[in-house]
């Protein structure tokens, strides 16, 4: 139906909807309901293939983020010498010797936590001062 005829029909139905609905024919009631609540405008159905396109776009964005992450990790510097288990255990010993935080910390009586240790053991032994 051409847009002009649609507009004329809508205007006629709008005027009929202002009257008592019991006076309307069954066809007019159905048409009025469809105009008010039909699948058009904001309630329109998604076009075919839109969901597939969205899913592929999201997966593509994840893949791109993974590639960027991998490239950045590939060219990143190695972790600092302090990021290994041996160095962090030595930091625990230093904190105990200095009696740092004696109430709840590493140097408190009966402490059972890990303290500063958060990394895996280092390959190659203890760190040296000239390690980079």
Coordinates of C-alpha atoms in Angstrom, one line a residue, residues 19-123:
X19 CA -15.5 6.6 19.5
X20 CA -16.9 3.7 21.5
X21 CA -15.0 0.5 20.6
X22 CA -18.3 -1.5 20.7
X23 CA -19.5 0.4 17.6
X24 CA -16.4 -0.6 15.6
X25 CA -16.4 -3.7 13.3
X26 CA -14.2 -6.6 14.1
X27 CA -11.9 -5.7 11.1
X28 CA -11.5 -2.1 12.4
X29 CA -10.7 -3.4 15.9
X30 CA -8.0 -5.8 14.5
X31 CA -6.6 -3.0 12.3
X32 CA -6.5 -0.5 15.2
X33 CA -4.8 -3.1 17.4
X34 CA -2.2 -3.9 14.7
X35 CA -1.5 -0.2 14.2
X36 CA -1.1 0.4 17.9
X37 CA 0.9 -2.7 18.8
X38 CA 2.0 -4.4 15.6
X39 CA 5.5 -5.4 14.7
X40 CA 6.6 -2.0 13.2
X41 CA 8.6 0.9 14.5
X42 CA 10.4 0.1 17.8
X43 CA 8.7 -3.3 17.9
X44 CA 9.8 -4.3 14.5
X45 CA 11.4 -7.7 14.0
X46 CA 15.2 -7.9 13.5
X47 CA 16.2 -8.3 9.9
X48 CA 17.4 -11.8 9.0
X49 CA 21.0 -12.4 9.6
X50 CA 21.4 -9.5 12.1
X51 CA 22.1 -11.8 15.1
X52 CA 24.8 -13.7 13.1
X53 CA 26.4 -10.4 12.1
X54 CA 26.5 -9.2 15.7
X55 CA 28.0 -12.4 17.0
X56 CA 30.6 -12.4 14.3
X57 CA 31.5 -8.8 15.0
X58 CA 31.9 -9.5 18.8
X59 CA 34.0 -12.6 18.1
X60 CA 36.1 -10.5 15.7
X61 CA 36.6 -7.9 18.3
X62 CA 37.8 -10.5 20.8
X63 CA 40.2 -12.0 18.2
X64 CA 41.6 -8.6 17.5
X65 CA 42.0 -7.9 21.2
X66 CA 43.8 -11.2 21.6
X67 CA 46.1 -10.5 18.7
X68 CA 47.0 -7.0 20.1
X69 CA 47.6 -8.6 23.6
X70 CA 49.8 -11.3 22.1
X71 CA 51.9 -8.8 20.0
X72 CA 52.3 -6.5 23.1
X73 CA 53.4 -9.5 25.2
X74 CA 55.8 -10.6 22.5
X75 CA 57.7 -7.3 22.5
X76 CA 57.4 -6.6 26.2
X77 CA 60.4 -6.4 28.5
X78 CA 61.0 -9.4 30.8
X79 CA 59.5 -9.2 34.4
X80 CA 61.6 -7.3 36.9
X81 CA 64.1 -9.2 39.0
X82 CA 61.9 -8.7 42.1
X83 CA 59.1 -10.7 40.6
X84 CA 60.3 -14.2 41.6
X85 CA 59.7 -16.4 44.7
X86 CA 63.3 -16.3 46.0
X87 CA 63.5 -12.5 46.0
X88 CA 60.1 -12.2 47.7
X89 CA 61.2 -14.8 50.4
X90 CA 64.3 -12.7 51.0
X91 CA 61.9 -9.7 51.4
X92 CA 60.0 -11.6 54.0
X93 CA 63.2 -12.4 55.9
X94 CA 64.2 -8.7 55.8
X95 CA 60.7 -7.7 57.1
X96 CA 61.0 -10.2 60.0
X97 CA 64.5 -8.9 60.8
X98 CA 63.2 -5.3 60.8
X99 CA 60.2 -6.4 62.9
X100 CA 57.9 -4.7 60.4
X101 CA 54.2 -4.7 61.4
X102 CA 54.6 -6.8 64.6
X103 CA 50.9 -7.1 65.4
X104 CA 49.4 -8.6 62.2
X105 CA 52.2 -8.8 59.7
X106 CA 55.0 -11.1 58.7
X107 CA 56.9 -10.5 61.9
X108 CA 54.0 -11.2 64.3
X109 CA 53.9 -14.3 66.4
X110 CA 52.3 -17.3 64.8
X111 CA 52.1 -15.7 61.3
X112 CA 51.1 -18.4 58.8
X113 CA 50.5 -16.4 55.6
X114 CA 52.7 -16.2 52.5
X115 CA 53.9 -12.6 53.2
X116 CA 55.4 -11.0 50.1
X117 CA 55.5 -14.2 48.1
X118 CA 53.3 -14.0 45.1
X119 CA 55.4 -15.3 42.2
X120 CA 56.6 -18.6 40.8
X121 CA 60.2 -19.7 41.6
X122 CA 62.8 -18.2 39.4
X123 CA 64.7 -20.3 37.0

